[in-house]
Coordinates of C-alpha atoms in Angstrom, one line a residue:
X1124 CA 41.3 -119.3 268.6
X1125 CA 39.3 -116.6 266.7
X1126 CA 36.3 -116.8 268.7
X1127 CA 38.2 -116.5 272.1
X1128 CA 40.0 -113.6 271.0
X1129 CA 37.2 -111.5 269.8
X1130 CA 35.2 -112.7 272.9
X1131 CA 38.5 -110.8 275.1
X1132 CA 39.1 -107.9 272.4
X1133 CA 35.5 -106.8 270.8
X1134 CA 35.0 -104.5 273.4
X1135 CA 38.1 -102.2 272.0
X1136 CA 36.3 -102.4 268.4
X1137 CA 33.4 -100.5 267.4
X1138 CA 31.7 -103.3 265.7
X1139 CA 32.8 -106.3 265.5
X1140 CA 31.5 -108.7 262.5
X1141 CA 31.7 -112.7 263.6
X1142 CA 30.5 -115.4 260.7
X1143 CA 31.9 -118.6 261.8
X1144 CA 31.0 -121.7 259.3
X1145 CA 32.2 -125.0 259.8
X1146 CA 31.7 -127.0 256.7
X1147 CA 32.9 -127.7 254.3
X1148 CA 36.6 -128.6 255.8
X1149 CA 37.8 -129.1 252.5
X1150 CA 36.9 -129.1 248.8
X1151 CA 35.3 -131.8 247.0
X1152 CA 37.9 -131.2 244.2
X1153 CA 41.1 -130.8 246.3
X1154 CA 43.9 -133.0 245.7
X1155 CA 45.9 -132.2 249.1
X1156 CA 45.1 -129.1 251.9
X1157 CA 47.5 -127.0 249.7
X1158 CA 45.8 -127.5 246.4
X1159 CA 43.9 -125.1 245.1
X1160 CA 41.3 -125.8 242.6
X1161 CA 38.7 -123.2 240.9
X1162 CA 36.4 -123.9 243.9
X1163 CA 38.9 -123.0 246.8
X1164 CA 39.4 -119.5 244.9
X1165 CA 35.9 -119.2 244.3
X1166 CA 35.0 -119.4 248.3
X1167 CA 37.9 -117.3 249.0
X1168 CA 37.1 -114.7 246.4
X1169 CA 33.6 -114.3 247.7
X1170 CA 35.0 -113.9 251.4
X1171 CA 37.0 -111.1 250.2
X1172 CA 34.1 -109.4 248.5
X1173 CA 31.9 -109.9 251.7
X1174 CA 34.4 -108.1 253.8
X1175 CA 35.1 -105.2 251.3
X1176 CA 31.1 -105.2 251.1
X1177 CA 30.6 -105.4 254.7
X1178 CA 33.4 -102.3 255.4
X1179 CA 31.3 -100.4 252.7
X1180 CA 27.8 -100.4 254.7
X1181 CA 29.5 -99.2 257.2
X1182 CA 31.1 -96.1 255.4
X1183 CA 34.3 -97.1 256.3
X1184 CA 37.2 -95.0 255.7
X1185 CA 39.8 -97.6 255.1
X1186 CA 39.8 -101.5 254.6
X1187 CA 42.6 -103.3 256.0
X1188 CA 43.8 -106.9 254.1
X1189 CA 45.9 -109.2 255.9
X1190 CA 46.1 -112.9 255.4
X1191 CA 46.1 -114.8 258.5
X1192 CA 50.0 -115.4 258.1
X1193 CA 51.7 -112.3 257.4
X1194 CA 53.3 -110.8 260.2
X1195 CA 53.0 -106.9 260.7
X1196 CA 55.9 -106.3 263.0
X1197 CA 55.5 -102.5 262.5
X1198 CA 53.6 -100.6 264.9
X1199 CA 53.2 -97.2 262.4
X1200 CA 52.4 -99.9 259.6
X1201 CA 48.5 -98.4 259.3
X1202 CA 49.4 -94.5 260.0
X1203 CA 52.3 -94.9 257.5
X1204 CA 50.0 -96.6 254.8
X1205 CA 47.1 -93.7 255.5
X1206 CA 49.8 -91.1 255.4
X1207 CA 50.7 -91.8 251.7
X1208 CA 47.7 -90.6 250.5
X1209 CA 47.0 -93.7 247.9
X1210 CA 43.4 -95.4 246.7
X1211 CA 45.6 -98.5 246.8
X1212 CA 49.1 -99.1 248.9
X1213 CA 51.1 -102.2 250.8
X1214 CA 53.4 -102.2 253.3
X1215 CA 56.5 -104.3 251.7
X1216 CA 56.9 -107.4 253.2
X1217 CA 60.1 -109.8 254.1
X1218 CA 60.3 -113.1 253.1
X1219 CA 63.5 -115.5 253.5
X1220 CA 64.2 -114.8 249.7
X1221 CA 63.1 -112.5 247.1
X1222 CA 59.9 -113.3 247.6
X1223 CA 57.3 -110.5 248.7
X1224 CA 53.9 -109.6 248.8
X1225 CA 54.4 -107.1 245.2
X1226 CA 55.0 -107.9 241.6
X1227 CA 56.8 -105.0 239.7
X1228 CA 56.2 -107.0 236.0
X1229 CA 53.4 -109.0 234.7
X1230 CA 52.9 -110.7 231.5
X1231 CA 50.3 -110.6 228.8
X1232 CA 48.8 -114.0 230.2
X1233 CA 48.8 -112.2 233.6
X1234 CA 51.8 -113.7 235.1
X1235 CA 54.5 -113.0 237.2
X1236 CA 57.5 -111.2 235.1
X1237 CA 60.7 -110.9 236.8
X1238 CA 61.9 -107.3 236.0
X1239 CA 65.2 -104.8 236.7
X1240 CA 63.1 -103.0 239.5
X1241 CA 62.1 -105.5 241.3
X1242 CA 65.2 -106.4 243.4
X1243 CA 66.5 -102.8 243.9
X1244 CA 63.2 -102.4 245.5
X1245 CA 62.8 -105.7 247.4
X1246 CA 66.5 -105.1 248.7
X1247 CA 65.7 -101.5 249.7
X1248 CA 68.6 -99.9 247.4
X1249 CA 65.4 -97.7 246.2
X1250 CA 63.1 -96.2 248.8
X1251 CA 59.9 -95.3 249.0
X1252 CA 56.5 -95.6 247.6
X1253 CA 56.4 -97.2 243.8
X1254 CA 53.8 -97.8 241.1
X1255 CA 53.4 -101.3 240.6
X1256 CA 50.6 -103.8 238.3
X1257 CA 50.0 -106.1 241.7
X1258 CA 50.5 -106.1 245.5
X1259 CA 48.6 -108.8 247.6
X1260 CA 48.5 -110.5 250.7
X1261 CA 48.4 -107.5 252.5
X1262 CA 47.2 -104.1 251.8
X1263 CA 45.4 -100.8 252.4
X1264 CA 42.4 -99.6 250.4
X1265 CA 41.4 -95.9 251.2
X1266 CA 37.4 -96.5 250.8
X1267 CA 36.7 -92.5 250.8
X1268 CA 38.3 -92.3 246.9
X1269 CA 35.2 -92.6 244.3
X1270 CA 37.7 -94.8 242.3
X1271 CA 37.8 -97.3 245.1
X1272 CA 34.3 -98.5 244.7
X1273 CA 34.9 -100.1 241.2
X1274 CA 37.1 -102.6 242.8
X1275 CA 36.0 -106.1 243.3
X1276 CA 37.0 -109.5 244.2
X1277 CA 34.1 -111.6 243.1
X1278 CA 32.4 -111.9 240.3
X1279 CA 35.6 -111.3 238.3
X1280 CA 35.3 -108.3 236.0
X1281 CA 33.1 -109.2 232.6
X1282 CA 36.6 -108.8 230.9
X1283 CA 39.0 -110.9 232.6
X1284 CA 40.9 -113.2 230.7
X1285 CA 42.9 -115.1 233.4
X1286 CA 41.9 -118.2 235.0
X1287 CA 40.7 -117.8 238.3
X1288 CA 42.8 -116.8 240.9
X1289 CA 42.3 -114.5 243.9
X1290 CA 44.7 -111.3 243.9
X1291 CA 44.8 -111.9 239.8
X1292 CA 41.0 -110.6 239.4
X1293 CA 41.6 -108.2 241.9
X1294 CA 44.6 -106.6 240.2
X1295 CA 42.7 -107.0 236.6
X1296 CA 39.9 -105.1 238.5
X1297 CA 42.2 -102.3 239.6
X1298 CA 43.4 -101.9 235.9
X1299 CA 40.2 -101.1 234.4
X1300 CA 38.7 -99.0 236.8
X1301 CA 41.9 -97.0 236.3
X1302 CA 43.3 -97.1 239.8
X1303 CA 47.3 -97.6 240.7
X1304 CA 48.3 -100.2 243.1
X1305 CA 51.7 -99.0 245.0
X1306 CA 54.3 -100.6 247.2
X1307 CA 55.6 -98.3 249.7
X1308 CA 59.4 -100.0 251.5
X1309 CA 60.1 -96.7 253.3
X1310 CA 60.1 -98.3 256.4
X1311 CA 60.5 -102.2 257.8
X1312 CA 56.9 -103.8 258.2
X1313 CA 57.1 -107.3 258.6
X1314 CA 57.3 -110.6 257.4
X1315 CA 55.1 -113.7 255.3
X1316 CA 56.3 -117.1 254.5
X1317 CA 57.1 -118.7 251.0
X1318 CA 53.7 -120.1 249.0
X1319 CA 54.1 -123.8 249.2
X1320 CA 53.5 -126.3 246.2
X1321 CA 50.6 -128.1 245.6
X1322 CA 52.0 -131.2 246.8
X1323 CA 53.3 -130.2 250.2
X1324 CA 51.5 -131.1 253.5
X1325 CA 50.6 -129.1 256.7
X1326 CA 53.1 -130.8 258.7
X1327 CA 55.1 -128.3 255.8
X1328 CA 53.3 -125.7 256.5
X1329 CA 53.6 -125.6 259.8
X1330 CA 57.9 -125.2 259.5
X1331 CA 57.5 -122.7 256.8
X1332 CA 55.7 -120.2 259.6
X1333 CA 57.6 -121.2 262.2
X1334 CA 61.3 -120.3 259.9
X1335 CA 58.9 -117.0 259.5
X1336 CA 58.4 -116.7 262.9
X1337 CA 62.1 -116.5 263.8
X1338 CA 62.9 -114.7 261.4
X1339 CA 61.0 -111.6 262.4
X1340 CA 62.3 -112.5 266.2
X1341 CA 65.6 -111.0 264.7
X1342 CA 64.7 -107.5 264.8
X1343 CA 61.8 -107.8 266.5
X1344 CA 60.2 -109.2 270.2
X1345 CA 57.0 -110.9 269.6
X1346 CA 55.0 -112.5 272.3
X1347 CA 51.8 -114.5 272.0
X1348 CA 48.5 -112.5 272.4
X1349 CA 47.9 -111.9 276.4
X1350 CA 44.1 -112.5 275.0
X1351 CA 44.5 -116.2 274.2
X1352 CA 45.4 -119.3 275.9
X1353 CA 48.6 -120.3 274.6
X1354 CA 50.4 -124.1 275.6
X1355 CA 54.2 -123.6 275.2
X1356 CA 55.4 -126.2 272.4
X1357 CA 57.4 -129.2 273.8
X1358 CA 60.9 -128.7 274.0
X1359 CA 63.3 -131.2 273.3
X1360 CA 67.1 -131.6 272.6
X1361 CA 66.6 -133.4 269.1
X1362 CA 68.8 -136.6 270.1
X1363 CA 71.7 -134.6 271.6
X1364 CA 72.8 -135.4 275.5
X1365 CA 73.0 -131.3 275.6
X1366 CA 72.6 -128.6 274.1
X1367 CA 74.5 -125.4 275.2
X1368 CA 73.7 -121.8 274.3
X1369 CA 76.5 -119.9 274.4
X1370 CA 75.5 -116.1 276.0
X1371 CA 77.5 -113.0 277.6
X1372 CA 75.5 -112.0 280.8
X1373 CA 75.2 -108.7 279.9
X1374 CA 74.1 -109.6 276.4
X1375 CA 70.3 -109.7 277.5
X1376 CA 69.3 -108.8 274.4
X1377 CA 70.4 -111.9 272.2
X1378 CA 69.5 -114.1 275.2
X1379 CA 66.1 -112.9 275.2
X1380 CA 65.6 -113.6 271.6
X1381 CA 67.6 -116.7 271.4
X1382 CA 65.3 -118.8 273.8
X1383 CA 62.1 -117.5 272.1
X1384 CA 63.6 -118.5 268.7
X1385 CA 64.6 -122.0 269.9
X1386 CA 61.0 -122.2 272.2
X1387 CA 59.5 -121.3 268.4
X1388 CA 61.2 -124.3 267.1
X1389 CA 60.8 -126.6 270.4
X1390 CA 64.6 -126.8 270.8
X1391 CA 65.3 -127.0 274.6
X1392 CA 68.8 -125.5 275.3
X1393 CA 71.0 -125.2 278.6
X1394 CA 72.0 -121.3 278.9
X1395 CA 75.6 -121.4 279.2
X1396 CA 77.0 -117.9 280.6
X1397 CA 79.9 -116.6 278.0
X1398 CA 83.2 -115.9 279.7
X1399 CA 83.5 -111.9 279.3
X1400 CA 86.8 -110.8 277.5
X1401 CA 86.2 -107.6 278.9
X1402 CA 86.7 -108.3 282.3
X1403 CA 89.5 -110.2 282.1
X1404 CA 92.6 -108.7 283.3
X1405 CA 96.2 -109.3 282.9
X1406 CA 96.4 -111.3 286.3
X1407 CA 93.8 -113.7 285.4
X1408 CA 95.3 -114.3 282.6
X1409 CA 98.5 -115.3 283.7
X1410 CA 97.0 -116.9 286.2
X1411 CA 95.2 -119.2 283.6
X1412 CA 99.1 -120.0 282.0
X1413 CA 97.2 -118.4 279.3
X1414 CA 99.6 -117.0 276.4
X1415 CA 99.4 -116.4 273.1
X1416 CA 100.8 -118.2 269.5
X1417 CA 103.9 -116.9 268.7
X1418 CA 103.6 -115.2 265.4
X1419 CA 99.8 -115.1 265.9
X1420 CA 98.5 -111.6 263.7
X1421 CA 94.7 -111.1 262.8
X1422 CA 94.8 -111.6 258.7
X1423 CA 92.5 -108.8 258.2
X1424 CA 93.7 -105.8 260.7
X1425 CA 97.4 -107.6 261.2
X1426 CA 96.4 -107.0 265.1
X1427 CA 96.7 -109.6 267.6
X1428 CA 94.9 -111.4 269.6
X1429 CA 92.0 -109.6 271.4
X1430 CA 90.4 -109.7 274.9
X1431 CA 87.0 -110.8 273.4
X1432 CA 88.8 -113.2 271.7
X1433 CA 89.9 -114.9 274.5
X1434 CA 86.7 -114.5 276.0
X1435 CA 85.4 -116.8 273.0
X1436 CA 87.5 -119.5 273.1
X1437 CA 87.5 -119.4 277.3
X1438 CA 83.4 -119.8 276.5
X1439 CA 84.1 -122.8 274.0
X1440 CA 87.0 -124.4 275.9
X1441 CA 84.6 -124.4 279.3
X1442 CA 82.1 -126.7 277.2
X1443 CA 85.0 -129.0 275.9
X1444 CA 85.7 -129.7 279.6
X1445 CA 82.0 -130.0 280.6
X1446 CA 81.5 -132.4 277.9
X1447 CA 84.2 -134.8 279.1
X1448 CA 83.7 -134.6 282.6
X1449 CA 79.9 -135.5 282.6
X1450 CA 81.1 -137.8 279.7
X1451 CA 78.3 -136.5 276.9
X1452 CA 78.6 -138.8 274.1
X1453 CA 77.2 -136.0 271.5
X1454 CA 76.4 -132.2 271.9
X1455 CA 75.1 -129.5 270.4
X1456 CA 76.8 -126.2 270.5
X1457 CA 75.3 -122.8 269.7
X1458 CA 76.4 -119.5 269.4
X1459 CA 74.1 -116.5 270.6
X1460 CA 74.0 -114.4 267.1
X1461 CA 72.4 -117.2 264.7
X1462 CA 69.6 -117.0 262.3
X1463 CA 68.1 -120.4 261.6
X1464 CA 67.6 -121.6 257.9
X1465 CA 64.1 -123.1 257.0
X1466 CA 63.9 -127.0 258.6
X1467 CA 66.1 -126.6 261.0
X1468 CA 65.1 -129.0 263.3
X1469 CA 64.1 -131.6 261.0
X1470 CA 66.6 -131.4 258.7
X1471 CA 69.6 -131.7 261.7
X1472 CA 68.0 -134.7 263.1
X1473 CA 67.7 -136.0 259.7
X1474 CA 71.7 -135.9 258.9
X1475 CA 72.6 -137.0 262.6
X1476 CA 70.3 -140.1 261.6
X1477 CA 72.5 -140.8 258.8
X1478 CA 75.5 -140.1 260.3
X1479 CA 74.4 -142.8 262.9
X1480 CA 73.5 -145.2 259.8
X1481 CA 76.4 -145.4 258.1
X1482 CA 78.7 -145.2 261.4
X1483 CA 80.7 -142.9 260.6
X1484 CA 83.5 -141.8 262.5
X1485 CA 83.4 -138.4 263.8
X1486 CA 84.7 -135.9 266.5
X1487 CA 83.2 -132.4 264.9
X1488 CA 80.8 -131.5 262.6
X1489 CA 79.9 -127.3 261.7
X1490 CA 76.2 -126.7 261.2
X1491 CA 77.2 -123.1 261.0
X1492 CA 80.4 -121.6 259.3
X1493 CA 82.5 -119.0 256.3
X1494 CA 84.0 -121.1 254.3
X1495 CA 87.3 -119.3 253.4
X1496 CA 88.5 -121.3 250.5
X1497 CA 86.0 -120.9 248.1
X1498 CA 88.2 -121.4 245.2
X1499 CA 88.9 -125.0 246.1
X1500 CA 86.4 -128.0 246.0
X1501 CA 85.1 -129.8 249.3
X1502 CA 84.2 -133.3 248.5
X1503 CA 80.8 -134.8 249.7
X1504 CA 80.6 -137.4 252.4
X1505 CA 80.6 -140.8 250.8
X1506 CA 77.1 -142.1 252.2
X1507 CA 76.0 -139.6 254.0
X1508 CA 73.6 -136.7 252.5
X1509 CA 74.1 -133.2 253.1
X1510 CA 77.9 -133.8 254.6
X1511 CA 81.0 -132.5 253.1
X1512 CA 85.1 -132.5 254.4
X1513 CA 85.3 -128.9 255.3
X1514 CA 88.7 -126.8 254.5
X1515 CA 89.7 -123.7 256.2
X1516 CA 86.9 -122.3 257.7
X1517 CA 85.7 -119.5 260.1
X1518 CA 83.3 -118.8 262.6
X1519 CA 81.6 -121.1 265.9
X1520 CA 78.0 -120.5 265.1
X1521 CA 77.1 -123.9 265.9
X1522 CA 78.9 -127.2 265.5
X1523 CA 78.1 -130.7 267.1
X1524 CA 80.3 -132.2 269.3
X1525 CA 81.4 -135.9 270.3
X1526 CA 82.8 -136.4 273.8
X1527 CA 85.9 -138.1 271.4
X1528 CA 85.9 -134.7 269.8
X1529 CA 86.1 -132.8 273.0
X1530 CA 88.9 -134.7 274.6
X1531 CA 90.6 -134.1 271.3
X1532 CA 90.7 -130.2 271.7
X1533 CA 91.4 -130.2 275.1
X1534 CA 94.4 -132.6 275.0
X1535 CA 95.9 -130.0 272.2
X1536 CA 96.3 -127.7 275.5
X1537 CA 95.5 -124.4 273.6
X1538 CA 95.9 -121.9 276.8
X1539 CA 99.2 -121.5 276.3
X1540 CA 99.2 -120.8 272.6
X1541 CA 96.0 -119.5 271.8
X1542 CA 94.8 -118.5 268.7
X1543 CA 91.1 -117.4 268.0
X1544 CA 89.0 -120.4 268.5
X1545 CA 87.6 -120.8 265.0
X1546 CA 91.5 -120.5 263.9
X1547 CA 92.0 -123.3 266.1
X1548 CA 89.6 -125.6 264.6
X1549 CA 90.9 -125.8 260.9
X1550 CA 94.4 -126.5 262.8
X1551 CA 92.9 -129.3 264.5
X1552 CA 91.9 -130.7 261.5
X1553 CA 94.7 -130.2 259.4
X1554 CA 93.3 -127.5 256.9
X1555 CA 94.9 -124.1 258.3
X1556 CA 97.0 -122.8 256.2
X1557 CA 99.8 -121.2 258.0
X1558 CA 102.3 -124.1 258.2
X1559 CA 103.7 -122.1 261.3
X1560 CA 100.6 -121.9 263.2
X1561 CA 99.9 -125.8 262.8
X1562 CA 103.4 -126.9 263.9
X1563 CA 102.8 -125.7 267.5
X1564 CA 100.3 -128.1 267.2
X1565 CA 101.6 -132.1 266.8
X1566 CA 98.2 -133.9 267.2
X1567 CA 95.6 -132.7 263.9
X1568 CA 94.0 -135.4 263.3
X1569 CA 90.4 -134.1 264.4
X1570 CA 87.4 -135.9 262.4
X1571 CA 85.6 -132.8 261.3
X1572 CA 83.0 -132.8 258.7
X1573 CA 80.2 -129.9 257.8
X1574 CA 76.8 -130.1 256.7
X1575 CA 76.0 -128.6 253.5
X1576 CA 73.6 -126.8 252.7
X1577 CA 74.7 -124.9 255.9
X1578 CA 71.8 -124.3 258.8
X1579 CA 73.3 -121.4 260.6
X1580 CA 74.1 -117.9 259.4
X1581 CA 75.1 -114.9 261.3
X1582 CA 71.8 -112.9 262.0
X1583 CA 73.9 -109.5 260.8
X1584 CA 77.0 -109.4 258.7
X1585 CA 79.8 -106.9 259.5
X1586 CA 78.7 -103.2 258.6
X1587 CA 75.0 -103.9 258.6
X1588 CA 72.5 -101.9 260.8
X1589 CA 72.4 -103.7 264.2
X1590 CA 75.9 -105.8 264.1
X1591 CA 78.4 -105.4 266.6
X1592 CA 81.0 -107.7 267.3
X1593 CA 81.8 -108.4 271.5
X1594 CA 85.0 -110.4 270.7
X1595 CA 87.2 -107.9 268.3
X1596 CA 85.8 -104.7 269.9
X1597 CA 88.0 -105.1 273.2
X1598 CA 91.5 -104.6 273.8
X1599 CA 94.7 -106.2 272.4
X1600 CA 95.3 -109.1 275.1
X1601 CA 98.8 -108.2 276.9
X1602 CA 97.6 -104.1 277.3
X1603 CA 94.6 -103.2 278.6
X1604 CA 94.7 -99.5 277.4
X1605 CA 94.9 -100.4 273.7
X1606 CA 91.3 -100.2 272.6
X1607 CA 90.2 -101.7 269.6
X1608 CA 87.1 -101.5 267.1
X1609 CA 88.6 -104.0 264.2
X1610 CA 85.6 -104.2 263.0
X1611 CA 84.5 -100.9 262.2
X1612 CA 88.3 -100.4 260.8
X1613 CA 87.9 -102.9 258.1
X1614 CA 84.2 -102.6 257.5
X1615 CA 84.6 -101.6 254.0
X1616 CA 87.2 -104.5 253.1
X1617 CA 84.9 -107.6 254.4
X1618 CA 81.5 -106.0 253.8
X1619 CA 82.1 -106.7 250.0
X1620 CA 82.7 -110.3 250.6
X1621 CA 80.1 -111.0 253.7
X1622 CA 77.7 -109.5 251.2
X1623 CA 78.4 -111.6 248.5
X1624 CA 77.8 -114.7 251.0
X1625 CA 74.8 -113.4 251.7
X1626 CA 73.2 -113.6 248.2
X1627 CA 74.9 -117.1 247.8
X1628 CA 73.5 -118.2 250.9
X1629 CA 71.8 -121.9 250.7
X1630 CA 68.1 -121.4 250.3
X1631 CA 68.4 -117.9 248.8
X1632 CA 69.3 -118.8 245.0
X1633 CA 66.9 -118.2 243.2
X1634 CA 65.4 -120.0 239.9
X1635 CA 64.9 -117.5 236.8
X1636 CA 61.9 -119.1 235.8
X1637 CA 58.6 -117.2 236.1
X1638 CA 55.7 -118.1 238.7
X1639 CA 52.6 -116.8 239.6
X1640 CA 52.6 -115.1 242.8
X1641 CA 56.3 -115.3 243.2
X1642 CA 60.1 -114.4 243.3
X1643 CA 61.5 -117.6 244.5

């Protein structure tokens, strides 16, 4: 891949420095291709030294580190770095935890040491370009300061006490010659995956990237380099009869990066277009016998029922009806504002596998949700890992569907006393609770389960840079001149508690116990 890249792209360079060596493949002393044994650091260590030697004949202003899978989604990432004016400085990087690319605490044994400025940092409460003992992975050495050329990978310097290790001896080597490494989070500038344990395998390797990879697709469009040959992965529908993506036509944006985040994870999806609240009017909705639960107020803004509300369930209820008329025994349904946790793939395949084991009964099952009583216990699926009985839940992210299911909801006939849909759910299961709402409603007796740990989260929480809600921002349903912005009105009240879901999140806890090169 290297080779036919620089063959395409060393024109734009002004020298361009091409050592390819194919053996060894692998270390006599390896236990596993993610072990790392004095020899592995060794070679790497003298690869760095070669380059920073290499950029020094050539009187070089500035040096450039980047391992091979960081992700540097920011295009001002170099003139930002030079414009700080530091020997040493790294761009902050994202990871799906804590983890980044900068320690702010070390031990005496040269350790990582968790410390009160790291996470103000990391979380960007504090902005802007900080004094820290060790960055790695990537950074920026200014090769025009007289301090920089004291600064060494390999050998270690005569003094260090640590046991060998790459960005160890180079942070021991910035120390004595005196010069600062900094951190500089001004700005967003990409992305690098967790460090995986010794024992974990490529196939491992190969998910933590690709959770990376869609991850930065987010906030970000990526494409493949136009100077490589790149095969498309093989999509599939991981064991589902369909899967349907959920997507408001004029919502190009999240349709864009939706199908290249589920082409990343070789998820192949049937583009479903979203009903558009906006564009309903009062006609069409009487036309539809479409009216609303008596009673029915919002709990957070005491409003009712919203055009992009309706547009919601109209989108969900138009895939119930699909589902039973081609008769699809199981689906998969997504919404088009989901982040995807780490294993995705393997890890819903793996619990529909047991589901299918232990033949259980089932009509719904949320991969994606907010679990509203938090207070109260949900009890785990007997025989079945990673399944619990939901309670009273919110949000459609993305739930699975049996064609059982889907008849279920349909013969409920909501139209006529509709409710949001992911109000209607916990009613069709028994776990709303509003007693009024639920006796509209005689049949709730809906099998619904949830995975747990969930696999879907929103990709932005209300109030954060970049959310924006289609379904409350509307109007009120019966009057098309009341606008509404819900959201915005009770930003304040549900951005404490969206942001404490956020740090709870499966897969972001975090373990107090010190590491080495990490804040996991």
């Amino acid at each position: 891949m290297l080779q036919e890249w620089l063959k395409r792209v060393q024109h734009l360079y002004h020298s361009v420095e091409w050592r390819p060596v194919d053996q060894p493949s692998f270390y006599a002393d390896e236990q596993g291709p993610k072990h790392w044994p004095d020899s592995r650091f060794t070679h790497v260590m003298k690869l760095k030294q070669a380059a920073l030697g290499a950029a020094r004949r050539l009187w070089a202003d500035f040096i450039l580190f980047v391992d091979s899978d960081n992700m540097l989604t920011n295009r001002r990432v170099l003139t930002d770095m030079m414009a700080e004016n530091r020997t040493l400085v790294a761009p902050m990087l994202e990871s799906q935890v804590l983890y980044s690319n900068f320690w702010c605490g070390m031990t005496p044994q040269g350790y990582y040491k968790r410390t009160p400025e790291y996470i103000p940092i990391r979380k960007w409460k504090r902005q802007g370009c900080f004094a820290v003992p060790m960055v790695h992975s990537s950074f920026l050495l200014d090769l025009r300061r007289r301090a920089s050329q004291v600064l060494a990978f390999y050998p270690p310097h005569p003094s260090y006490p640590y046991y060998l290790d790459d960005i160890m001896a180079f942070a021991f080597s910035a120390q004595q010659g005196e010069v600062q490494m900094y951190v500089c989070n001004k700005d967003h500038y990409g992305y690098l995956p967790l460090p995986l344990k010794q024992h974990q395998t490529l196939e491992e390797e190969v998910e933590s990237f690709t959770h990376t990879l869609t991850e930065a697709l987010i906030d970000f469009t990526m494409e493949p380099s136009q100077y490589l040959h790149h095969r498309p992965k093989e999509l599939g529908k991981m064991g589902f009869d369909e899967i349907f993506l959920i997507n408001l036509r004029r919502r190009s944006d999240r349709r864009e990066r939706m199908l290249s985040t589920l082409g990343v994870l070789g998820i192949d999806v049937t583009l479903t277009e979203a009903v558009d609240g906006k564009a309903l009017n009062s006609s069409q909705l009487q036309a539809m016998g479409i009216d609303m639960l008596p009673g029915y107020k919002d709990p957070y803004s005491d409003r009712v029922l919203t055009r992009g509300e309706i547009g919601c369930f109209l989108s969900h209820y138009n895939i119930w009806k699909q589902v039973v008329k081609q008769e699809l025994q199981q689906v998969l349904v997504l919404e088009d504002d989901v982040r995807f946790e780490p294993r995705f793939r393997s890890r819903l395949i793996s619990i529909m596998d047991n589901v299918k084991r232990v033949g259980l009964h089932w009509d719904l099952i949320y991969i994606g949700r907010k679990r509203l009583q938090v207070k109260e216990p949900e009890y785990w699926v007997k025989g079945v890992s990673n399944l619990v009985h939901p309670d009273y839940s919110y949000w459609t992210l993305g739930y699975v569907l049996s064609l059982q299911g889907a008849k279920r909801l349909l013969e409920a006939e909501p139209l006529s006393k509709m409710l949001p849909v992911d109000e209607f759910l916990p009613i069709m299961f028994n776990k709303h609770p509003k007693e009024e709402y639920m006796q509209h409603f005689e049949q709730r007796d809906l099998k619904a389960f949830s995975v747990e740990p969930l696999l879907l989260f929103p990709t932005h929480y209300t109030g954060e840079p970049g959310y924006f809600s289609d379904t409350e921002t509307s109007t009120i349903w019966d009057d098309e001149a009341v606008a509404t912005d819900w959201d915005r009105d009770s930003t304040k009240r549900r951005r404490k508690q969206d942001d404490g879901e956020a740090e709870d999140r499966p897969g972001t806890s975090l373990s107090l116990s010190s590491g080495r090169k990490d804040e996991l």
